[in-house]
C-alpha cells in the first residue's frame, strides 16, 4: 500500500468481510473491490460497479525506487504520477512495466517499456505528447506513427529481449534463432515501430518466388510473428504488423512419405554395409599401427554396433520418436522390465509425457546398445558425453548408400505411423503412440487403413 511516503501493492485474497482485511486492504461483499490506503484516503486499484462507491485512480510521485517495488498482480494496474499530469506506469500480470501517457479522453499512448526508456526520458516524452495534443489536437508522435524515443531495432529487440525470454519458455530456441537470423536481414536494422505488414508481405512473396513451399513460408512467418506478438504484448508497438496477413493455404493431408518394402530393405542393408566398412577400416588401421609398434585401437569386430547410427535409426523406426526426443532420451527412461520407453514431457513438442512399448527389435537394440555404451546418462550421447546434437551428415550419407531419395529423418516417424495404420491399429492408439495433441494430426494416415474406403462405398 501507499502510506506516509511508502509504496506497496499488496495481494489480498478476494472475498471475506472488510474487517478481515484491515491491515492490507478491503473488499466489498462481492469480493470485486480491493482498496489501497494512501495518506488517509482510500484509492482503488481494481474497479467495481457499485454505484455508491467513488473510485479514484492510484496516484503518487513516480520514482526509480517506486518502479522497482512494483510487482505483478492478477490483473493489470496503473500508477499515476503526481509530478507530470497524464503520465503513468502500467504493470501487466506478466510483470512487464510500461511508461504511458493520457493525452485525451480515453486516449492513451505507450511511451516505451521500463528499462528501455529512463524515467526522465519518459516524463519528458509525456510532456511533449501533451504539448502537441494541446497545440495540434493530437501528439505528433501519434500522427507520425512513431513510438517512443528509444524504440529498439528488430535486431536489438531479438537479441536483448525476445531470445532471453524465448529460451526460458520454449524448447528448440536454436532452430528459431537460426530461422530469424537467416531470413529477415532486410528488416533487422529497422525500428520495431517502422516495420509494416507490407514489408513482411514483400519478404513472404520473395520466398514464394524462390520456390519455398507454403508450409515452409508459414513456418518462417510464424517465427517472426512470435517476435511481434511479444513486442505488442510488452508495449513496444501498438499493433501487430502481421495481424491482417493470413497464412498461406496448405494441404493438411499432403503426401506422407514412408518407406516402401524395397526401400526398407535397402536402408537396413546400407546400415550393415556401413558397419562392415567401419570394422574393416579399423582392422586396417590396427595392422598399420602394429607394424609400427603403436598402441592399437579397440577392435570393432565383437561389438553389435560400430557407432550410434544403426541403433538410433532402428529405435526411430520402431518407436516413432521425434529426433529431438531421441537426442534427449536418458537411460532411466528406458525400462527393460516393463519394456517401455518414457518420453518426458519437458522434451516433447506437446509437453505431454507418453509411454511407448518396446517391440522385440527395439528392446533388443537398446539392450545390446546399453551393454556397449559408456557411463553417460544419455542413451545416445554426443562426443563429450552430453546431449547429441546433429546426425544430418551421417544420415544423408546413409541415404545415398541406400539409394533412397526425398526421405527426411522425421519421415521415419511417418513410416512408423503408416505401418501401424496399415496393420489395422486404431487411429486413436496411433495418436497416443505418436503423442499427437489433436486427432486431426493422426487423421492424415487414415487413408492407409486397409480397405476402409473400399468397404465404405460397398455400403451403398
Coordinates of C-alpha atoms in Angstrom, one line a residue:
X1 CA 0.0 0.0 0.0
X2 CA 0.9 3.6 -0.2
X3 CA 1.2 5.2 3.2
X4 CA 3.2 8.1 4.5
X5 CA 5.5 8.1 1.5
X6 CA 5.9 4.3 1.5
X7 CA 4.6 2.3 -1.5
X8 CA 3.5 -1.3 -1.5
X9 CA 0.9 -3.1 -3.7
X10 CA -0.4 -5.9 -1.5
X11 CA -2.0 -9.0 -2.9
X12 CA -5.0 -10.0 -0.9
X13 CA -7.5 -12.8 -1.3
X14 CA -10.8 -11.9 -2.9
X15 CA -13.9 -12.2 -0.7
X16 CA -14.4 -12.0 3.0
X17 CA -15.5 -9.2 5.2
X18 CA -13.8 -5.8 5.3
X19 CA -12.9 -6.4 8.9
X20 CA -10.7 -9.4 7.8
X21 CA -8.7 -7.2 5.6
X22 CA -8.0 -4.2 7.9
X23 CA -4.2 -4.1 7.5
X24 CA -3.7 -4.9 3.8
X25 CA -6.9 -3.8 2.1
X26 CA -10.6 -4.1 1.9
X27 CA -13.0 -5.9 -0.3
X28 CA -16.8 -5.4 -0.8
X29 CA -19.3 -8.2 -0.3
X30 CA -18.9 -9.5 -3.8
X31 CA -15.1 -9.7 -3.4
X32 CA -14.6 -7.5 -6.5
X33 CA -13.0 -4.5 -4.8
X34 CA -9.5 -4.2 -3.4
X35 CA -8.5 -0.9 -1.7
X36 CA -5.2 0.6 -1.0
X37 CA -4.5 3.1 1.8
X38 CA -3.0 6.3 0.7
X39 CA -2.4 9.2 3.1
X40 CA -5.6 8.5 5.0
X41 CA -7.9 8.1 1.9
X42 CA -8.8 5.0 0.0
X43 CA -7.7 4.7 -3.6
X44 CA -8.9 1.7 -5.6
X45 CA -6.7 -0.3 -8.0
X46 CA -9.4 -2.7 -9.1
X47 CA -12.7 -1.1 -10.0
X48 CA -16.2 -2.3 -9.1
X49 CA -19.5 -1.3 -10.4
X50 CA -21.1 -0.5 -7.0
X51 CA -23.0 2.9 -7.6
X52 CA -22.4 4.1 -4.0
X53 CA -18.6 3.9 -4.3
X54 CA -16.5 6.8 -5.7
X55 CA -13.3 5.3 -7.3
X56 CA -10.1 7.3 -7.7
X57 CA -7.0 6.1 -9.6
X58 CA -3.9 5.4 -7.6
X59 CA -1.6 8.5 -7.6
X60 CA 1.8 9.1 -6.1
X61 CA 5.2 10.5 -7.2
X62 CA 6.8 8.0 -9.5
X63 CA 10.4 7.4 -8.6
X64 CA 13.0 4.9 -9.6
X65 CA 12.7 3.2 -6.2
X66 CA 8.9 3.1 -6.6
X67 CA 9.2 1.5 -10.0
X68 CA 11.5 -1.2 -8.6
X69 CA 8.9 -2.0 -5.9
X70 CA 6.0 -2.5 -8.3
X71 CA 5.1 -6.2 -8.5
X72 CA 2.7 -8.1 -10.8
X73 CA -0.9 -8.5 -9.8
X74 CA -3.5 -11.0 -11.2
X75 CA -4.9 -8.0 -13.3
X76 CA -3.0 -5.1 -14.9
X77 CA -3.0 -1.9 -12.9
X78 CA -1.8 1.7 -13.3
X79 CA 0.1 4.1 -11.0
X80 CA -0.4 7.7 -12.0
X81 CA 2.3 10.4 -11.4
X82 CA 1.7 13.4 -9.3
X83 CA 4.6 15.3 -10.9
X84 CA 3.7 15.1 -14.6
X85 CA 0.0 15.2 -15.4
X86 CA -1.2 12.4 -17.6
X87 CA 1.9 10.3 -17.0
X88 CA 1.5 6.8 -15.6
X89 CA 3.0 3.4 -15.4
X90 CA 1.1 0.3 -16.4
X91 CA 2.1 -3.1 -14.8
X92 CA 0.9 -6.2 -16.5
X93 CA 0.3 -9.6 -14.9
X94 CA 3.4 -10.8 -16.6
X95 CA 5.4 -8.3 -14.6
X96 CA 6.2 -6.1 -17.6
X97 CA 6.1 -2.3 -16.9
X98 CA 5.5 0.4 -19.4
X99 CA 5.5 4.2 -19.3
X100 CA 2.3 5.6 -20.7
X101 CA 0.5 9.0 -21.1
X102 CA -3.1 10.0 -21.3
X103 CA -3.4 12.9 -23.8
X104 CA -7.2 13.0 -24.3
X105 CA -10.5 11.4 -23.2
X106 CA -9.9 7.7 -23.4
X107 CA -6.8 8.3 -25.5
X108 CA -3.6 6.7 -24.1
X109 CA -0.3 6.1 -25.8
X110 CA 2.6 3.9 -24.7
X111 CA 5.9 5.8 -24.5
X112 CA 8.1 2.7 -24.0
X113 CA 9.0 -0.1 -21.7
X114 CA 10.7 0.5 -18.4
X115 CA 14.3 -0.3 -18.9
X116 CA 14.3 0.9 -22.5
X117 CA 13.4 4.5 -21.6
X118 CA 14.7 6.1 -18.4
X119 CA 12.2 7.8 -16.1
X120 CA 13.4 11.2 -17.1
X121 CA 13.1 10.4 -20.8
X122 CA 9.6 9.1 -20.3
X123 CA 8.5 12.2 -18.3
X124 CA 9.9 14.5 -21.0
X125 CA 8.2 12.5 -23.7
X126 CA 4.9 12.6 -21.8
X127 CA 5.1 16.4 -21.6
X128 CA 5.8 16.6 -25.3
X129 CA 2.8 14.4 -26.1
X130 CA 0.5 16.7 -24.0
X131 CA 2.0 19.9 -25.5
X132 CA 1.5 18.5 -29.0
X133 CA -2.1 17.5 -28.2
X134 CA -2.9 20.9 -26.9
X135 CA -1.4 22.6 -30.0
X136 CA -2.5 20.2 -32.7
X137 CA -5.3 18.1 -31.3
X138 CA -3.1 15.0 -31.1
X139 CA 0.6 14.3 -30.3
X140 CA 2.9 14.4 -33.3
X141 CA 4.2 11.0 -32.3
X142 CA 0.7 9.6 -32.9
X143 CA 0.2 11.5 -36.1
X144 CA 3.5 10.3 -37.5
X145 CA 3.1 6.7 -36.2
X146 CA 6.3 6.6 -34.2
X147 CA 6.5 5.0 -30.8
X148 CA 8.7 6.5 -28.1
X149 CA 12.2 7.9 -28.4
X150 CA 14.2 4.8 -27.7
X151 CA 12.5 2.1 -29.6
X152 CA 15.0 -0.7 -30.4
X153 CA 15.7 -2.1 -33.8
X154 CA 14.3 -5.6 -34.6
X155 CA 17.9 -7.0 -34.2
X156 CA 18.3 -5.3 -30.8
X157 CA 14.9 -6.5 -29.6
X158 CA 15.5 -10.1 -30.6
X159 CA 19.0 -10.3 -29.1
X160 CA 18.4 -8.3 -25.9
X161 CA 14.8 -9.0 -25.0
X162 CA 13.0 -11.7 -27.0
X163 CA 15.5 -14.5 -27.1
X164 CA 16.3 -14.4 -23.4
X165 CA 12.6 -14.8 -22.8
X166 CA 12.2 -17.4 -25.5
X167 CA 15.0 -19.6 -24.2
X168 CA 13.4 -19.6 -20.7
X169 CA 9.9 -20.6 -22.0
X170 CA 10.5 -22.7 -25.1
X171 CA 12.4 -25.7 -26.3
X172 CA 14.4 -25.6 -29.5
X173 CA 15.5 -22.0 -29.4
X174 CA 18.5 -22.7 -31.6
X175 CA 16.2 -23.5 -34.5
X176 CA 14.1 -20.5 -34.0
X177 CA 17.1 -18.2 -33.7
X178 CA 18.6 -19.7 -36.9
X179 CA 15.3 -19.1 -38.8
X180 CA 15.2 -15.4 -37.6
X181 CA 18.9 -14.8 -38.4
X182 CA 18.8 -16.3 -41.9
X183 CA 15.5 -14.9 -43.3
X184 CA 14.9 -11.4 -42.1
X185 CA 18.1 -9.5 -42.9
X186 CA 16.2 -6.9 -44.9
X187 CA 14.4 -5.6 -41.8
X188 CA 16.7 -6.4 -38.9
X189 CA 18.2 -2.9 -38.8
X190 CA 14.8 -1.1 -38.7
X191 CA 13.0 0.1 -35.6
X192 CA 10.2 -2.1 -34.4
X193 CA 7.5 0.5 -34.9
X194 CA 8.6 1.2 -38.5
X195 CA 8.1 -2.4 -39.8
X196 CA 4.8 -2.9 -41.5
X197 CA 2.6 -5.7 -42.8
X198 CA 3.6 -4.7 -46.3
X199 CA 7.2 -5.1 -45.5
X200 CA 6.6 -8.7 -44.3
X201 CA 4.3 -9.4 -47.3
X202 CA 7.1 -8.5 -49.6
X203 CA 9.5 -10.8 -47.8
X204 CA 7.0 -13.6 -48.0
X205 CA 6.4 -13.0 -51.7
X206 CA 10.2 -13.3 -52.3
X207 CA 10.2 -16.7 -50.6
X208 CA 7.4 -17.9 -52.7
X209 CA 9.0 -16.7 -55.9
X210 CA 12.2 -18.6 -54.8
X211 CA 10.2 -21.8 -54.7
X212 CA 9.6 -22.2 -50.9
X213 CA 6.6 -24.4 -50.1
X214 CA 3.6 -22.8 -48.4
X215 CA 4.2 -24.8 -45.3
X216 CA 7.8 -23.6 -45.2
X217 CA 6.7 -20.0 -45.7
X218 CA 4.2 -20.2 -42.9
X219 CA 6.8 -21.7 -40.6
X220 CA 9.2 -18.8 -41.3
X221 CA 6.5 -16.3 -40.8
X222 CA 5.5 -18.0 -37.6
X223 CA 8.9 -17.3 -36.1
X224 CA 8.8 -13.6 -36.8
X225 CA 5.1 -13.4 -35.8
X226 CA 6.1 -14.6 -32.3
X227 CA 8.6 -11.8 -32.0
X228 CA 6.0 -9.1 -32.9
X229 CA 3.4 -10.8 -30.6
X230 CA 5.7 -10.3 -27.6
X231 CA 6.6 -6.8 -28.8
X232 CA 2.9 -5.9 -28.8
X233 CA 2.2 -7.6 -25.5
X234 CA 5.1 -5.7 -23.9
X235 CA 4.0 -2.4 -25.3
X236 CA 6.9 -1.8 -27.7
X237 CA 4.4 -1.5 -30.6
X238 CA 0.8 -0.6 -30.7
X239 CA -0.3 -3.1 -33.4
X240 CA 1.0 -6.4 -34.7
X241 CA 2.1 -6.0 -38.3
X242 CA 1.0 -9.5 -39.2
X243 CA -2.5 -9.1 -37.8
X244 CA -4.1 -8.8 -41.2
X245 CA -1.8 -11.1 -43.1
X246 CA -3.4 -14.6 -43.4
X247 CA -1.4 -17.8 -43.6
X248 CA -1.0 -19.5 -46.9
X249 CA -3.3 -22.4 -47.5
X250 CA -1.6 -25.7 -47.0
X251 CA -2.7 -29.2 -48.0
X252 CA -3.4 -30.6 -44.5
X253 CA -3.3 -34.2 -45.8
X254 CA -0.3 -33.8 -48.1
X255 CA 2.0 -36.6 -49.2
X256 CA 3.0 -38.9 -46.3
X257 CA 6.5 -40.2 -47.0
X258 CA 7.1 -43.7 -45.8
X259 CA 9.5 -46.5 -46.9
X260 CA 8.4 -49.0 -49.5
X261 CA 9.3 -52.6 -48.7
X262 CA 12.3 -52.3 -51.1
X263 CA 13.5 -49.1 -49.6
X264 CA 13.2 -50.5 -46.1
X265 CA 15.4 -53.5 -47.2
X266 CA 18.0 -51.2 -48.8
X267 CA 18.1 -49.0 -45.7
X268 CA 18.9 -51.9 -43.5
X269 CA 21.5 -53.3 -45.9
X270 CA 23.1 -49.9 -46.0
X271 CA 23.3 -49.8 -42.2
X272 CA 25.0 -53.2 -42.2
X273 CA 27.4 -52.3 -45.0
X274 CA 28.4 -49.1 -43.2
X275 CA 29.2 -51.1 -40.1
X276 CA 31.2 -53.7 -42.1
X277 CA 33.2 -50.9 -43.7
X278 CA 33.9 -49.3 -40.3
X279 CA 35.2 -52.7 -39.0
X280 CA 37.4 -53.3 -42.0
X281 CA 38.9 -49.8 -41.7
X282 CA 39.6 -50.3 -38.0
X283 CA 41.4 -53.6 -38.7
X284 CA 43.5 -52.0 -41.4
X285 CA 44.3 -49.1 -39.1
X286 CA 45.3 -51.5 -36.3
X287 CA 47.5 -53.5 -38.7
X288 CA 49.3 -50.3 -39.7
X289 CA 49.8 -49.4 -36.0
X290 CA 51.1 -52.9 -35.1
X291 CA 53.7 -52.8 -37.9
X292 CA 55.0 -49.5 -36.4
X293 CA 54.8 -50.6 -32.7
X294 CA 52.0 -48.2 -31.9
X295 CA 49.1 -48.8 -29.5
X296 CA 46.1 -50.4 -31.2
X297 CA 42.6 -49.0 -31.2
X298 CA 39.7 -51.0 -29.8
X299 CA 38.5 -53.7 -32.2
X300 CA 35.0 -53.3 -33.6
X301 CA 34.7 -57.0 -34.6
X302 CA 32.9 -58.3 -31.5
X303 CA 30.5 -55.5 -30.7
X304 CA 27.0 -55.2 -32.2
X305 CA 27.3 -51.5 -33.2
X306 CA 30.3 -49.6 -34.5
X307 CA 28.7 -46.3 -33.6
X308 CA 25.4 -44.6 -32.8
X309 CA 23.8 -44.5 -36.3
X310 CA 22.4 -48.0 -36.6
X311 CA 20.8 -48.3 -33.2
X312 CA 19.5 -44.7 -33.5
X313 CA 17.8 -45.4 -36.8
X314 CA 16.3 -48.8 -35.7
X315 CA 14.9 -47.2 -32.5
X316 CA 13.4 -44.4 -34.5
X317 CA 11.8 -46.8 -37.0
X318 CA 10.3 -48.9 -34.1
X319 CA 9.1 -46.1 -31.7
X320 CA 8.2 -43.2 -33.9
X321 CA 10.1 -40.8 -31.6
X322 CA 10.9 -37.3 -32.8
X323 CA 14.6 -36.6 -33.4
X324 CA 14.8 -34.2 -30.5
X325 CA 13.1 -36.7 -28.2
X326 CA 15.6 -39.3 -29.2
X327 CA 18.5 -36.9 -28.6
X328 CA 17.1 -36.1 -25.1
X329 CA 16.4 -39.7 -24.2
X330 CA 18.1 -40.9 -21.0
X331 CA 18.7 -44.4 -19.7
X332 CA 16.4 -44.0 -16.6
X333 CA 13.5 -43.5 -19.1
X334 CA 14.2 -47.0 -20.7
X335 CA 12.5 -49.7 -18.5
X336 CA 13.7 -53.1 -19.6
X337 CA 11.4 -54.8 -17.0
X338 CA 8.2 -53.2 -18.4
X339 CA 9.6 -53.0 -21.9
X340 CA 8.6 -49.3 -22.2
X341 CA 10.3 -46.1 -23.2
X342 CA 9.0 -43.0 -21.4
X343 CA 9.3 -39.8 -23.3
X344 CA 9.4 -37.0 -20.7
X345 CA 7.0 -34.1 -21.2
X346 CA 9.8 -31.5 -20.9
X347 CA 11.3 -33.0 -24.1
X348 CA 8.2 -33.3 -26.2
X349 CA 6.6 -30.9 -28.7
X350 CA 3.3 -31.0 -26.8
X351 CA 4.8 -31.0 -23.3
X352 CA 2.9 -34.2 -22.5
X353 CA 4.7 -37.3 -21.2
X354 CA 4.0 -40.5 -23.1
X355 CA 4.9 -44.2 -22.7
X356 CA 5.9 -46.2 -25.8
X357 CA 6.0 -50.0 -25.6
X358 CA 9.2 -51.6 -27.0
X359 CA 8.7 -54.2 -29.6
X360 CA 11.1 -57.1 -30.0
X361 CA 13.6 -55.3 -32.2
X362 CA 13.6 -52.0 -30.2
X363 CA 14.1 -54.0 -27.0
X364 CA 17.0 -56.0 -28.5
X365 CA 18.7 -52.9 -30.0
X366 CA 18.6 -50.9 -26.7
X367 CA 19.6 -53.9 -24.6
X368 CA 22.7 -54.5 -26.8
X369 CA 23.5 -50.8 -27.1
X370 CA 23.4 -50.3 -23.3
X371 CA 25.9 -53.1 -22.8
X372 CA 28.5 -51.4 -25.0
X373 CA 27.7 -47.8 -24.2
X374 CA 29.6 -45.8 -21.7
X375 CA 28.5 -44.1 -18.5
X376 CA 26.7 -41.2 -20.0
X377 CA 23.1 -40.6 -18.8
X378 CA 22.1 -40.1 -22.4
X379 CA 21.1 -43.2 -24.5
X380 CA 22.8 -41.6 -27.5
X381 CA 25.4 -39.3 -26.1
X382 CA 27.5 -36.7 -28.0
X383 CA 31.2 -36.8 -28.2
X384 CA 31.7 -35.2 -24.8
X385 CA 29.0 -37.4 -23.2
X386 CA 26.4 -34.7 -23.3
X387 CA 23.3 -34.3 -25.5
X388 CA 23.7 -35.5 -29.1
X389 CA 23.2 -32.5 -31.4
X390 CA 23.5 -33.5 -35.1
X391 CA 23.0 -36.6 -37.2
X392 CA 22.4 -34.9 -40.6
X393 CA 25.7 -35.7 -42.3
X394 CA 25.7 -39.4 -41.4
X395 CA 22.1 -39.7 -42.3
X396 CA 22.5 -38.1 -45.8
X397 CA 25.5 -40.4 -46.5
X398 CA 23.4 -43.4 -45.4
X399 CA 20.5 -42.4 -47.7
X400 CA 22.9 -42.0 -50.6
X401 CA 24.4 -45.5 -49.9
X402 CA 20.8 -46.9 -49.8
X403 CA 19.8 -45.0 -52.9
X404 CA 16.8 -43.5 -51.1
X405 CA 15.6 -40.1 -52.2
X406 CA 13.5 -37.4 -50.5
X407 CA 13.3 -39.1 -47.1
X408 CA 14.0 -37.0 -44.1
X409 CA 14.9 -38.2 -40.6
X410 CA 11.4 -37.1 -39.5
X411 CA 9.9 -39.4 -42.2
X412 CA 10.9 -42.4 -40.1
X413 CA 8.1 -41.2 -37.7
X414 CA 5.7 -41.2 -40.6
X415 CA 6.9 -44.7 -41.6
X416 CA 6.2 -45.9 -38.0
X417 CA 2.7 -44.5 -38.0
X418 CA 1.9 -45.7 -41.6
X419 CA 2.9 -49.3 -40.8
X420 CA 0.7 -49.2 -37.7
X421 CA -2.3 -48.0 -39.6
X422 CA -1.8 -50.4 -42.5
X423 CA -1.6 -53.2 -39.9
X424 CA -5.1 -52.2 -38.7
X425 CA -4.2 -50.4 -35.5
X426 CA -6.9 -47.9 -34.4
X427 CA -6.1 -44.3 -35.2
X428 CA -6.6 -43.2 -31.6
X429 CA -4.0 -45.8 -30.5
X430 CA -1.6 -44.4 -33.1
X431 CA -2.3 -40.9 -31.8
X432 CA -1.3 -42.0 -28.3
X433 CA 1.9 -43.6 -29.5
X434 CA 2.9 -40.6 -31.6
X435 CA 2.0 -38.1 -28.9
X436 CA -0.3 -36.0 -31.1
X437 CA -2.3 -33.5 -29.1
X438 CA -5.0 -33.4 -31.7
X439 CA -6.5 -36.4 -33.5
X440 CA -6.6 -34.3 -36.7
X441 CA -2.8 -34.7 -37.0
X442 CA -3.3 -38.5 -36.9
X443 CA -6.1 -38.5 -39.4
X444 CA -3.5 -37.8 -42.1
X445 CA -2.8 -41.5 -42.0
X446 CA -6.5 -42.6 -42.2
X447 CA -6.4 -43.3 -45.9
X448 CA -3.8 -46.0 -45.3
X449 CA -6.2 -48.2 -43.3
X450 CA -6.7 -51.4 -45.3
X451 CA -10.0 -51.5 -47.1
X452 CA -11.6 -48.7 -45.2
X453 CA -12.8 -46.6 -48.1
X454 CA -13.5 -49.6 -50.3
X455 CA -15.7 -51.1 -47.6
X456 CA -17.5 -47.8 -47.1
X457 CA -18.5 -47.4 -50.8
X458 CA -19.8 -51.0 -50.8
X459 CA -22.4 -50.0 -48.3
X460 CA -24.4 -48.0 -50.9

